[in-house]
Short mmCIF file of C-alpha atoms and ligand atoms in Angstrom, two decimals:
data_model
loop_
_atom_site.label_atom_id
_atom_site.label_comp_id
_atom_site.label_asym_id
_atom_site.label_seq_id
_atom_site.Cartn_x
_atom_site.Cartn_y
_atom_site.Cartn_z
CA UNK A 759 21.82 -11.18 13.87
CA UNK A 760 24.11 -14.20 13.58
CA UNK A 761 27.73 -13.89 14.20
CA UNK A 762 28.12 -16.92 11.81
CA UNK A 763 30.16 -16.65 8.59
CA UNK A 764 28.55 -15.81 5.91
CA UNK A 765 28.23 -19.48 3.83
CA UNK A 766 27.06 -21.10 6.64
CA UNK A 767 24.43 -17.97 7.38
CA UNK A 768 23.15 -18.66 3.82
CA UNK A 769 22.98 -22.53 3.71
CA UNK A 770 21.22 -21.91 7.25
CA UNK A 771 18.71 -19.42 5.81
CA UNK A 772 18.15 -21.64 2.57
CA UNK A 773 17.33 -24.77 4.67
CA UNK A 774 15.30 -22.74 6.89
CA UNK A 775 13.10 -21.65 4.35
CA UNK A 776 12.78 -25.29 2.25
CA UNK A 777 12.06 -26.52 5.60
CA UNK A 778 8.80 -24.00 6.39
CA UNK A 779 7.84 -23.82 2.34
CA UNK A 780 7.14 -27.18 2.89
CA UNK A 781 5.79 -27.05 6.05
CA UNK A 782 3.09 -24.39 4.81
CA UNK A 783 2.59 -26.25 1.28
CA UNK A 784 1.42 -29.10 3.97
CA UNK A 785 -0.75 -27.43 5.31
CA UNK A 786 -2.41 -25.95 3.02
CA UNK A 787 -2.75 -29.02 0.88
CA UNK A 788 -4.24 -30.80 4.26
CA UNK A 789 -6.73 -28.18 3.86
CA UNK A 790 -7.02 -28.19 0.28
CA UNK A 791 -6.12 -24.71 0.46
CA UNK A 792 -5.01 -22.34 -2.28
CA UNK A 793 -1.69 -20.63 -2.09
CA UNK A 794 -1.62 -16.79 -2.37
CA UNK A 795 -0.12 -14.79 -5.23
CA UNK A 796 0.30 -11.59 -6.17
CA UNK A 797 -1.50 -11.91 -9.42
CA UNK A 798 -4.76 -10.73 -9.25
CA UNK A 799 -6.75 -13.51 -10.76
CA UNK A 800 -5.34 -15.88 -7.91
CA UNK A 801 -5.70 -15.86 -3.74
CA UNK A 802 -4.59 -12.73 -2.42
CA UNK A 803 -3.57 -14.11 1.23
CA UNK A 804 -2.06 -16.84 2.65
CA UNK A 805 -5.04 -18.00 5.09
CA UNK A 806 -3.31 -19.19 8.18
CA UNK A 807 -4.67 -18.19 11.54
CA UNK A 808 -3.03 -17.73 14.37
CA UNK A 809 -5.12 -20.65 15.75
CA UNK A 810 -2.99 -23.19 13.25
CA UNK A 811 0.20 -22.31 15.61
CA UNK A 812 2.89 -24.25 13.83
CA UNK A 813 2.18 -22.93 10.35
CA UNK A 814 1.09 -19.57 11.54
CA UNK A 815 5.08 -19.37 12.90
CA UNK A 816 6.88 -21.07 9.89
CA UNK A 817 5.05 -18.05 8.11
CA UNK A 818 6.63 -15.07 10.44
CA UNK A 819 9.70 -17.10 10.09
CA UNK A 820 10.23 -17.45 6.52
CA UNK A 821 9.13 -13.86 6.18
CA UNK A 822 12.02 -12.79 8.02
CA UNK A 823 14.32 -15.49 6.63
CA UNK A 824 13.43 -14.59 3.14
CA UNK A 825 13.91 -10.77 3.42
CA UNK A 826 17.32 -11.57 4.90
CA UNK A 827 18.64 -14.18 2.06
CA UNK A 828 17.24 -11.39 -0.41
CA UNK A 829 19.56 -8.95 1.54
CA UNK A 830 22.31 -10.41 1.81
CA UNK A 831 22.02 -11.25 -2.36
CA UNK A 832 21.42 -7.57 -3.00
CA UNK A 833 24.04 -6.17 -0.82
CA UNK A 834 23.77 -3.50 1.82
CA UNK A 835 24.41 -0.29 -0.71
CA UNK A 836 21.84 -1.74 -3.16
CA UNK A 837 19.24 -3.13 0.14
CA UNK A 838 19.76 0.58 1.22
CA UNK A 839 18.82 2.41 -2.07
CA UNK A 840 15.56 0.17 -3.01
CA UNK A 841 12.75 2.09 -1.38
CA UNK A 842 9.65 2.41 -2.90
CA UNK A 843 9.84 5.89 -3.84
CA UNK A 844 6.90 7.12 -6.36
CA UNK A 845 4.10 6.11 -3.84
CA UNK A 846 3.27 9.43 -3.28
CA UNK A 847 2.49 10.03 -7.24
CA UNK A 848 0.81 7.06 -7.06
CA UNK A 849 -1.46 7.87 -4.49
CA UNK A 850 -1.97 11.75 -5.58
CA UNK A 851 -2.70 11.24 -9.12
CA UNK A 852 -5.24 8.81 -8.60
CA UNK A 853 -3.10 6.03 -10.84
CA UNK A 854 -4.46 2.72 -9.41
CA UNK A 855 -8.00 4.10 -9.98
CA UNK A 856 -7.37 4.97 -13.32
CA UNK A 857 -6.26 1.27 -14.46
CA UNK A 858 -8.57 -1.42 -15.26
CA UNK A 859 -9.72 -3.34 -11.85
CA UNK A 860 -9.64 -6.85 -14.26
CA UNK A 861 -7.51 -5.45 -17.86
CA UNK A 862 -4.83 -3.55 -18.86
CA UNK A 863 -4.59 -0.25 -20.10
CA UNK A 864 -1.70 1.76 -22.42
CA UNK A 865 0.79 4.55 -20.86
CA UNK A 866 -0.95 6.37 -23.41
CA UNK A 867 -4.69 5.57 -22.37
CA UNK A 868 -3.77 6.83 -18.85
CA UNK A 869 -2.37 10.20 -19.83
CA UNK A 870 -5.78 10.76 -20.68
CA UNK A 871 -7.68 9.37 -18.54
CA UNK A 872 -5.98 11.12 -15.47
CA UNK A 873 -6.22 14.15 -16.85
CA UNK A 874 -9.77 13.74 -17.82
CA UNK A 875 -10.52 12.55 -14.10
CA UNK A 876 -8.04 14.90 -11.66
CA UNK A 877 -7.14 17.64 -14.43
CA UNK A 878 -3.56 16.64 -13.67
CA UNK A 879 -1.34 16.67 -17.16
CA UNK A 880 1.04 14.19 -16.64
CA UNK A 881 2.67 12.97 -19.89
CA UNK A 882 3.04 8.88 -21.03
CA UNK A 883 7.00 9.85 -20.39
CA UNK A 884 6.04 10.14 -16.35
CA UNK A 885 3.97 7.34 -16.11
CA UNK A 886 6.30 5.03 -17.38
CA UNK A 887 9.11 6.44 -14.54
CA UNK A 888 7.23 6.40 -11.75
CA UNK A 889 5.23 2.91 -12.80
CA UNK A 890 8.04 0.90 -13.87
CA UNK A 891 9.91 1.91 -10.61
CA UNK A 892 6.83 1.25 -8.87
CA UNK A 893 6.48 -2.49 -10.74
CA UNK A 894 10.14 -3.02 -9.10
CA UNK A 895 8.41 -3.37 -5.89
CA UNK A 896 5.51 -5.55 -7.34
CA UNK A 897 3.30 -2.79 -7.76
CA UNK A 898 1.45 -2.96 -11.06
CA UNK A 899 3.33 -4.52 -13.61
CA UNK A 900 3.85 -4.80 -17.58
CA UNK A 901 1.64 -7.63 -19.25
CA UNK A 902 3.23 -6.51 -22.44
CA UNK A 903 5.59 -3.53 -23.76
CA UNK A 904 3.63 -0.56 -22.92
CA UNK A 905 0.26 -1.59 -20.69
CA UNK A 906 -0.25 -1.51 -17.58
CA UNK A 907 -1.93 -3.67 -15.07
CA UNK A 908 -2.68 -4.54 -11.29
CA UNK A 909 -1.12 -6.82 -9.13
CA UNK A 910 -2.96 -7.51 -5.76
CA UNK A 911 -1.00 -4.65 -4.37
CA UNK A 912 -2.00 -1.85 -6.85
CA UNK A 913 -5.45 -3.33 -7.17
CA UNK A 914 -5.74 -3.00 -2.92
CA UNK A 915 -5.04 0.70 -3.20
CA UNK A 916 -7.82 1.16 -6.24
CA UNK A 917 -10.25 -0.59 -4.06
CA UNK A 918 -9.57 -0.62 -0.91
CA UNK A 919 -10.53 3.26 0.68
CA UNK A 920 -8.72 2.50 4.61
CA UNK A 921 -5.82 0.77 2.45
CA UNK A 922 -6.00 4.13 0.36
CA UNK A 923 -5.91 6.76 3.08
CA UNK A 924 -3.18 4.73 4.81
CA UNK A 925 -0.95 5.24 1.84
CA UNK A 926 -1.92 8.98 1.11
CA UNK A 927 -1.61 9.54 4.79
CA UNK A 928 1.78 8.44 5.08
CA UNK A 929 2.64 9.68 2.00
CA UNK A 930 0.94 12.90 1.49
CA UNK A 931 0.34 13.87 4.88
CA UNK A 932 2.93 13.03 6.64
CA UNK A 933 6.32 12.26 4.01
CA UNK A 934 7.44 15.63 4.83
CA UNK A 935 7.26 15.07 8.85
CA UNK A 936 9.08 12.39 8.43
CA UNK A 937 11.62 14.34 6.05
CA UNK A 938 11.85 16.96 9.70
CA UNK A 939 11.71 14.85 12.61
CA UNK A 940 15.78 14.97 12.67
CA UNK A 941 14.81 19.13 12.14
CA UNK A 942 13.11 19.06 15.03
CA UNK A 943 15.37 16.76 17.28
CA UNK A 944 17.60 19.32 16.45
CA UNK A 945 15.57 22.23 16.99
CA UNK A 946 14.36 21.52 20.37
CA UNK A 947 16.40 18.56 21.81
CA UNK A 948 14.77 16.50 24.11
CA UNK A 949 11.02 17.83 23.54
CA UNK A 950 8.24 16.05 25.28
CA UNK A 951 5.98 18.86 23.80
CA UNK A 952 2.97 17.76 21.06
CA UNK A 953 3.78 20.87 18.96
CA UNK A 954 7.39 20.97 18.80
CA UNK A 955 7.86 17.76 16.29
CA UNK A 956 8.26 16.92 12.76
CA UNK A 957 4.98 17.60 11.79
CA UNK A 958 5.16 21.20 13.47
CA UNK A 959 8.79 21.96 11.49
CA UNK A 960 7.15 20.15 8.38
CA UNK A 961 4.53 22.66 8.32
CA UNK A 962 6.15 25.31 10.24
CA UNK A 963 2.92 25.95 12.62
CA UNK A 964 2.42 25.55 15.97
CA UNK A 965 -0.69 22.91 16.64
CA UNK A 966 -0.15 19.84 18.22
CA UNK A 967 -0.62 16.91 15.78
CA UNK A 968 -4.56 15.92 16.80
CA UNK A 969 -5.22 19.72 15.83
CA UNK A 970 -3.46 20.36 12.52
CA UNK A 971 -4.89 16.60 11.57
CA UNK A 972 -8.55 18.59 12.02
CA UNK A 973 -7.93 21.76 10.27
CA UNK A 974 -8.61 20.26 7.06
CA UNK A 975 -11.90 18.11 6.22
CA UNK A 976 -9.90 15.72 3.93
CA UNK A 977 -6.91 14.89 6.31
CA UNK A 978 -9.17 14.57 8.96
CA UNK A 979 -10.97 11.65 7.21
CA UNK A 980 -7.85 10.43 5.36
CA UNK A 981 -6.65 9.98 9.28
CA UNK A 982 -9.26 8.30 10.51
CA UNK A 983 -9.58 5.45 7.62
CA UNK A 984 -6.36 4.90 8.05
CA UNK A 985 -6.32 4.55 11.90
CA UNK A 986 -9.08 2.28 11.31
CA UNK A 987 -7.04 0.58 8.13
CA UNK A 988 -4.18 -0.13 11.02
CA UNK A 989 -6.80 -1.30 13.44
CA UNK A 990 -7.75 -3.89 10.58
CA UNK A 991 -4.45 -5.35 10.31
CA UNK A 992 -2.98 -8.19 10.89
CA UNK A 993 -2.18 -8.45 15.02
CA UNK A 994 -4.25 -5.34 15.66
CA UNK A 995 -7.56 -6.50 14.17
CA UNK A 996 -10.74 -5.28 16.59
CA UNK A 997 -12.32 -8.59 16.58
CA UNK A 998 -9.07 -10.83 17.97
CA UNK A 999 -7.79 -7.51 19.41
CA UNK A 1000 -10.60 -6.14 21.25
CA UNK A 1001 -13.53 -8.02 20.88
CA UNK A 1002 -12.24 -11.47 22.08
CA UNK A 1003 -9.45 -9.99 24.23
CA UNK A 1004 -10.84 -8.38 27.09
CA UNK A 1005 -14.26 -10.51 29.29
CA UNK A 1006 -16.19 -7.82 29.18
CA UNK A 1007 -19.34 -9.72 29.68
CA UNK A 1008 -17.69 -9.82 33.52
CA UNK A 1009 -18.77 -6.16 33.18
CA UNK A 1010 -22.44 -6.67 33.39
CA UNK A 1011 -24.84 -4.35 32.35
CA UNK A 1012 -22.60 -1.31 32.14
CA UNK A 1013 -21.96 1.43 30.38
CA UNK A 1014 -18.28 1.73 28.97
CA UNK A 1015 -16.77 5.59 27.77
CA UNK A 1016 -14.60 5.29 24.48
CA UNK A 1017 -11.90 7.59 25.39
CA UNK A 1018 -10.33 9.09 21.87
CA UNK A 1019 -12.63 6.63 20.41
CA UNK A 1020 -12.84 8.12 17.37
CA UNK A 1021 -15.31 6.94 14.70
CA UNK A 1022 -16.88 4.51 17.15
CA UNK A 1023 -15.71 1.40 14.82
CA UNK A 1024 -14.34 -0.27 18.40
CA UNK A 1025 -17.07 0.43 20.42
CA UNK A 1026 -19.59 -0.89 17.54
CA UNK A 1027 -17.37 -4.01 16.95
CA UNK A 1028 -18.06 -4.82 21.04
CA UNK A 1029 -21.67 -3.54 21.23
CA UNK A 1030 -22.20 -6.06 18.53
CA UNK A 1031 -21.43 -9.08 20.64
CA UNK A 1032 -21.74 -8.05 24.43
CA UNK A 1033 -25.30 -6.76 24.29
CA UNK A 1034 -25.61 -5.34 28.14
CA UNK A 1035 -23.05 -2.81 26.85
CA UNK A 1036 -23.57 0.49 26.08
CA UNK A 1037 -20.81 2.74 24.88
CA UNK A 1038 -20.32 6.46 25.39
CA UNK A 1039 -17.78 7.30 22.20
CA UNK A 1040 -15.99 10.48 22.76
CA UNK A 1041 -13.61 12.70 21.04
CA UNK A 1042 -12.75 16.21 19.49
CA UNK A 1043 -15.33 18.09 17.44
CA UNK A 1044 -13.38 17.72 14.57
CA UNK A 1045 -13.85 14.12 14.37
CA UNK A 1046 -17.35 14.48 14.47
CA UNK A 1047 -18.76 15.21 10.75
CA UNK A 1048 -21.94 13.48 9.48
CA UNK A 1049 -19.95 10.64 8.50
CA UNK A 1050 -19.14 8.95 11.13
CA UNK A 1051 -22.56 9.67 12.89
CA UNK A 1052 -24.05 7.47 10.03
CA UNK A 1053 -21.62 4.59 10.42
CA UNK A 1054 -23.24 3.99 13.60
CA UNK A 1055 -25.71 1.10 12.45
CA UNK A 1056 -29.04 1.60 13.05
CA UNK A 1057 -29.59 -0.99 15.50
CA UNK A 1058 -26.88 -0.17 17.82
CA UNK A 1059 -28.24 3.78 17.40
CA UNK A 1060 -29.73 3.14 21.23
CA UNK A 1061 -26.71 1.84 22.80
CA UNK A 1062 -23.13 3.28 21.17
CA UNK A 1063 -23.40 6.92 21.11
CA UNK A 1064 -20.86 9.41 19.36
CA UNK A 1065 -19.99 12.59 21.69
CA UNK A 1066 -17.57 15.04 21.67
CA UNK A 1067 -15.25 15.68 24.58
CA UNK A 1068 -11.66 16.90 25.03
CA UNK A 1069 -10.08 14.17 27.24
CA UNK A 1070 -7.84 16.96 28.89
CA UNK A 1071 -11.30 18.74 30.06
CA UNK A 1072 -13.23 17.00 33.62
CA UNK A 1073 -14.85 13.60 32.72
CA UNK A 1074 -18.57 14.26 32.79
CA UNK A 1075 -19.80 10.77 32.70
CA UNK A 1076 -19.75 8.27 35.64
CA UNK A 1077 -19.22 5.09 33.63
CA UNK A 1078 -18.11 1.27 35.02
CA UNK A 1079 -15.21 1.33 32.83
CA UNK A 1080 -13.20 3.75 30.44
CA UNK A 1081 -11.71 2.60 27.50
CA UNK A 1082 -8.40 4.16 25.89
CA UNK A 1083 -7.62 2.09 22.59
CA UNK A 1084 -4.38 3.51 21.06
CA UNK A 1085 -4.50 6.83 22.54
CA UNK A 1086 -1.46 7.01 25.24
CA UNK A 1087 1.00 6.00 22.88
CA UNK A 1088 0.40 10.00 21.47
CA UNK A 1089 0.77 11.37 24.35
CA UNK A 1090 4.17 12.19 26.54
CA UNK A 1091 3.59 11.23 30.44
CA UNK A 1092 3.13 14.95 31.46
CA UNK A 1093 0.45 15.06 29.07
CA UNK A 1094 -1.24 11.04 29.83
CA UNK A 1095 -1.01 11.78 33.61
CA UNK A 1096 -3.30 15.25 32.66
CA UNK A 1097 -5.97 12.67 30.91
CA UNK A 1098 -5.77 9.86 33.72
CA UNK A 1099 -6.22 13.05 36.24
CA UNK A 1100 -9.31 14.92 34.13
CA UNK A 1101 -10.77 11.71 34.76
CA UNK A 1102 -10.56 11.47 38.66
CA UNK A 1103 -14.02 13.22 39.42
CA UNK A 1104 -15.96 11.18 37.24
CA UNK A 1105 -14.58 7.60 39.02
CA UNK A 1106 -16.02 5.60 41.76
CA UNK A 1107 -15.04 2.74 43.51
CA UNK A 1108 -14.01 -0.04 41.16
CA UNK A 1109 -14.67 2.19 38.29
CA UNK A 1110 -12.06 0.44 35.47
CA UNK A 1111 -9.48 1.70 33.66
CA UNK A 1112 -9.06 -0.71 30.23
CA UNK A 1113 -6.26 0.42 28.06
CA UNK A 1114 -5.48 -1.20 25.05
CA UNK A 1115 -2.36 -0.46 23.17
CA UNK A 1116 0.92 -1.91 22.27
CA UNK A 1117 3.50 -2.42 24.97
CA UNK A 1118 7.35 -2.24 24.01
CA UNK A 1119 8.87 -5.52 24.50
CA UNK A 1120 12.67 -6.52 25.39
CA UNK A 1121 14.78 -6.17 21.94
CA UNK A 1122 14.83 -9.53 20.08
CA UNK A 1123 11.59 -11.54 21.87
CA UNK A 1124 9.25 -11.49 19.76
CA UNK A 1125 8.61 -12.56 15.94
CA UNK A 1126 10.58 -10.20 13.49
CA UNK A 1127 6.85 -9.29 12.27
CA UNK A 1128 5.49 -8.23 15.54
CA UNK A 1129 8.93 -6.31 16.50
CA UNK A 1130 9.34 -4.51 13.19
CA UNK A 1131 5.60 -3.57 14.22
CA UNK A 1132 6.07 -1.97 17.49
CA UNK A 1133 9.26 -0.62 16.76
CA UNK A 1134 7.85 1.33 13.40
CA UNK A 1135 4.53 2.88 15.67
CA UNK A 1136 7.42 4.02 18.19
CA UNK A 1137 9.14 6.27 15.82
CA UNK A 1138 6.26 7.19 14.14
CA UNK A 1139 4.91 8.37 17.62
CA UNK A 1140 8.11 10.16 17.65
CA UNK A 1141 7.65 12.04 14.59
CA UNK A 1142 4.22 12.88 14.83
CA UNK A 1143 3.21 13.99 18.89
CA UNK A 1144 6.79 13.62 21.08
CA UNK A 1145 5.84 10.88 22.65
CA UNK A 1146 6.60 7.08 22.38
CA UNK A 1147 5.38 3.62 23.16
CA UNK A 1148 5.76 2.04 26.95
CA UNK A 1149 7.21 -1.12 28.83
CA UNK A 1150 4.95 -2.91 31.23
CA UNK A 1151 6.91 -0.39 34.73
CA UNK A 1152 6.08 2.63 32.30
CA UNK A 1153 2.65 1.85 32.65
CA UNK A 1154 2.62 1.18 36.40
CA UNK A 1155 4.51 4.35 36.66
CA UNK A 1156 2.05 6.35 34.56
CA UNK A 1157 -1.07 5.26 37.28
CA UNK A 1158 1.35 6.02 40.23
CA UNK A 1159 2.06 9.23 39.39
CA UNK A 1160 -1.33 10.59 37.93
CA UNK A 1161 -2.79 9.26 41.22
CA UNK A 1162 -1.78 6.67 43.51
CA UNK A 1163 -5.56 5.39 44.01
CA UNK A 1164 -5.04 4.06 40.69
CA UNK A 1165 -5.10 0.18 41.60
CA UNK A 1166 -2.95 -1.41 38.84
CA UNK A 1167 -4.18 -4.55 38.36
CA UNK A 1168 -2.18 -6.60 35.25
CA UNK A 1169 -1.53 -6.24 31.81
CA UNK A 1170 -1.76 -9.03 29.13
CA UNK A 1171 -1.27 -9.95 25.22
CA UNK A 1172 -4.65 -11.73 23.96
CA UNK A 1173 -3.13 -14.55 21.93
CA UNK A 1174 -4.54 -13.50 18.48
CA UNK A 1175 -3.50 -9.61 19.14
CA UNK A 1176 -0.27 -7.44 18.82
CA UNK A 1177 -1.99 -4.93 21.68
CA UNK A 1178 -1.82 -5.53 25.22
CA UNK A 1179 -4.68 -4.80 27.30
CA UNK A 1180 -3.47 -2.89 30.51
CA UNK A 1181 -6.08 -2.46 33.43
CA UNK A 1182 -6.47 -0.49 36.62
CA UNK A 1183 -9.18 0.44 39.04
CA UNK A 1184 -10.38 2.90 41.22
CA UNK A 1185 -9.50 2.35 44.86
CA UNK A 1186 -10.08 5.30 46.53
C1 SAM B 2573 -4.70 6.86 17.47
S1 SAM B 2573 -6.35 7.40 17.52
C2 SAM B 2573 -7.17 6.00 18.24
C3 SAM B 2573 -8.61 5.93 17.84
C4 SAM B 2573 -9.36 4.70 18.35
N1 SAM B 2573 -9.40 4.66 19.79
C5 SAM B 2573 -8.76 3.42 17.80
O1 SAM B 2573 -8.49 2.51 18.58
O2 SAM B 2573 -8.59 3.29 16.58
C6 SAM B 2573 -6.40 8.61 18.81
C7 SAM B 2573 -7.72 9.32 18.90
O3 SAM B 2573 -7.66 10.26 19.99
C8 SAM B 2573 -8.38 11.41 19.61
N2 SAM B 2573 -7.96 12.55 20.42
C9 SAM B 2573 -6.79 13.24 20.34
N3 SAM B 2573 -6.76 14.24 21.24
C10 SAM B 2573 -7.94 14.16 21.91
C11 SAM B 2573 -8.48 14.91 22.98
N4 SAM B 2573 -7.81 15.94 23.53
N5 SAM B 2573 -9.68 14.56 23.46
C12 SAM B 2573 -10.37 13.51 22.90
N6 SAM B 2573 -9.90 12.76 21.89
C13 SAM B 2573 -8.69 13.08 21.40
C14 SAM B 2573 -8.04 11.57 18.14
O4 SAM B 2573 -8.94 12.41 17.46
C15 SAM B 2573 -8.08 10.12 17.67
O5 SAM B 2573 -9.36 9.76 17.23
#
């Protein structure tokens, strides 16, 4: 935050932004690129890679500098009070779905039609609350007094089923952790235990998140798409991420266990392009409903297999290497060292230990959009299992103390990726 005063903040911010609008308009003209918008008849996003460094930066820059200008405009009691409540309606009554992908439809017309579709009565009166509060953060909006129609937001959650269960997840599912995660801070101060947080008080029971998430069918799946909705965004995308992040040709012909692997969308991704590897994907039975078995595609059936096994339970498998994508960060270090030490029996010498996850950085180094990242996962790690994200000596730590013939070897950010892959090895 600048210390400056505030004039010569805002002509800062205002050149700031000229300066990188034109920088992008440049570019994409160069390219004879289109500009996004959010209408929904025009480009939906801006397509600059992280390859085209310059303009990939000006964009991160003028996100940041733009949200702060808008800030400082609306003032802190206003910035404060503009959330985007009515989501959750949104989401539960099935709203997006109900309005025309391409048209617009009537307040009237989608009285009706939700109630026709969910059996939900919700009366013109309703829609127009929650809709035109929900048009004040550019979702939907008002062609004429009256109708309704999409932008590229709305329109993402009507046809887009990871973008979908990431809302309803967050909002359904998990809206009233979030409303007790202070409740339990209170509660039991200090907790490093998986079923004394926000989602326990929320629900007042006693599972530990990756349990409760099972008990029902729907959340389960709702969970999943939207793990694999996060795993499809931008810095955490499993083909940058993943695919093109770690050499795992240097592997050989070798098979590789998916630790917490979930639906197997990683381990397919890599099987795709690394053929001599074959993939063991494990985790809990709940995870494992005919679904995800059939996302499998047939010609990887014979080399990416979907198991279940309770990473707290011995490793059965002697494998070259053992994959954790995003699974430490939900676990508190009493509970990671347990995984890294069910593992021990099944690892021989120069067995590896791949872990890819985000790594907390120092505050302020890195691009407001890959900070705000991080630093949102942390506290929703927080909320959900008591446990948190790490710096680089947390994970060093975390191999010394589950075992000290963990070999840590180094940890590094694939250019294209948010994650950092971490490795060790077995050196017995
Ligand atoms: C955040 S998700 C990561 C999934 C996947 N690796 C990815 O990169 O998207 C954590 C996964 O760990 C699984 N999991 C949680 N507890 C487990 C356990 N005790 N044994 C095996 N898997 C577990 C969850 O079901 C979930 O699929």
């Amino acid at each position: 935050m600048s210390s400056l005063s505030s004039i010569v903040r805002m002509e800062q911010l205002s050149a700031l932004i000229s300066e990188k609008e034109k920088l992008l308009t440049d570019f994409l003209a160069s390219k004879e690129l289109e500009a996004p918008s959010l209408s929904v008849d025009e480009l939906a996003k801006l397509e600059v890679s992280p390859d085209d460094n310059k303009s990939f930066k000006a964009r991160t820059e003028l996100i940041k500098a733009t949200r702060e200008l808008h800030d400082i405009f609306l003032g802190p009691r206003e910035t404060l009070m503009a959330l985007a409540w009515g989501l959750q309606a949104i989401w539960e009554f099935k709203i997006a779905e109900a309005v025309p992908t391409n048209g617009y439809i009537r307040f009237e017309e989608l009285s009706v039609k939700i109630e026709e579709c969910t059996g939900k009565t919700i009366l013109p009166f309703q829609f127009q609350i929650l809709l035109r509060h929900a048009m004040t953060n550019q979702i939907f909006y008002e062609p004429q007094k009256g109708w309704v129609a999409h932008t590229q937001m709305s329109r993402l959650l009507a046809t887009n089923p990871k973008s979908n269960a990431w809302v309803g997840f967050m909002t359904g599912d998990l809206f009233p952790a979030f409303a007790n995660v202070v409740n339990a801070m209170k509660k039991s101060p200090g907790s490093q235990e998986p079923n004394e947080t926000g989602v326990n008080v929320a629900y007042s029971q006693d599972l530990p998140f990756y349990d409760f998430v099972q008990l029902d069918k729907g959340c389960a799946m709702r969970y999943s798409r939207a793990i694999e909705s996060h795993g499809s965004s931008e810095g955490t995308d499993i083909l940058h991420g993943v695919v093109d992040g770690y050499p795992w040709a240097n592997l050989g012909d070798a098979t590789v266990v998916d630790m917490g692997g979930n639906m197997g969308y990683v381990s397919v991704a890599i099987a795709e392009v690394f053929p001599k590897l074959k993939f063991v994907v494990q985790d809990t039975k709940g995870m494992r409903s005919a679904e995800p078995l059939a996302r499998v595609p047939q010609s990887l059936r014979d080399r990416v297999e979907l198991t279940i096994h309770d990473f707290f339970d011995v490793q059965p498998i002697v494998a070259k290497a053992y994959l954790f994508r995003h699974v430490f960060h939900s676990f508190p270090d009493k509970y990671s060292i347990k995984i890294l030490q069910s593992l021990v029996p099944a690892l021989r010498k120069g067995a590896r230990i791949i872990i890819n996850n985000g790594m907390l950085p120092e505050p302020g180094t890195l691009s407001y959009v890959d900070e705000r990242s991080i630093r949102t996962l942390d506290v929703v790690m927080l909320t959900v299992t008591n446990s948190r994200e790490r710096e680089l000596n947390d994970w060093r730590k975390l191999f010394r103390d589950a075992d000290p013939r963990y070999k840590f070897l180094r940890a590094w950010k694939p250019s294209k990726s948010q994650l950092w892959f971490i490795e060790a090895e077995w050196n017995p």
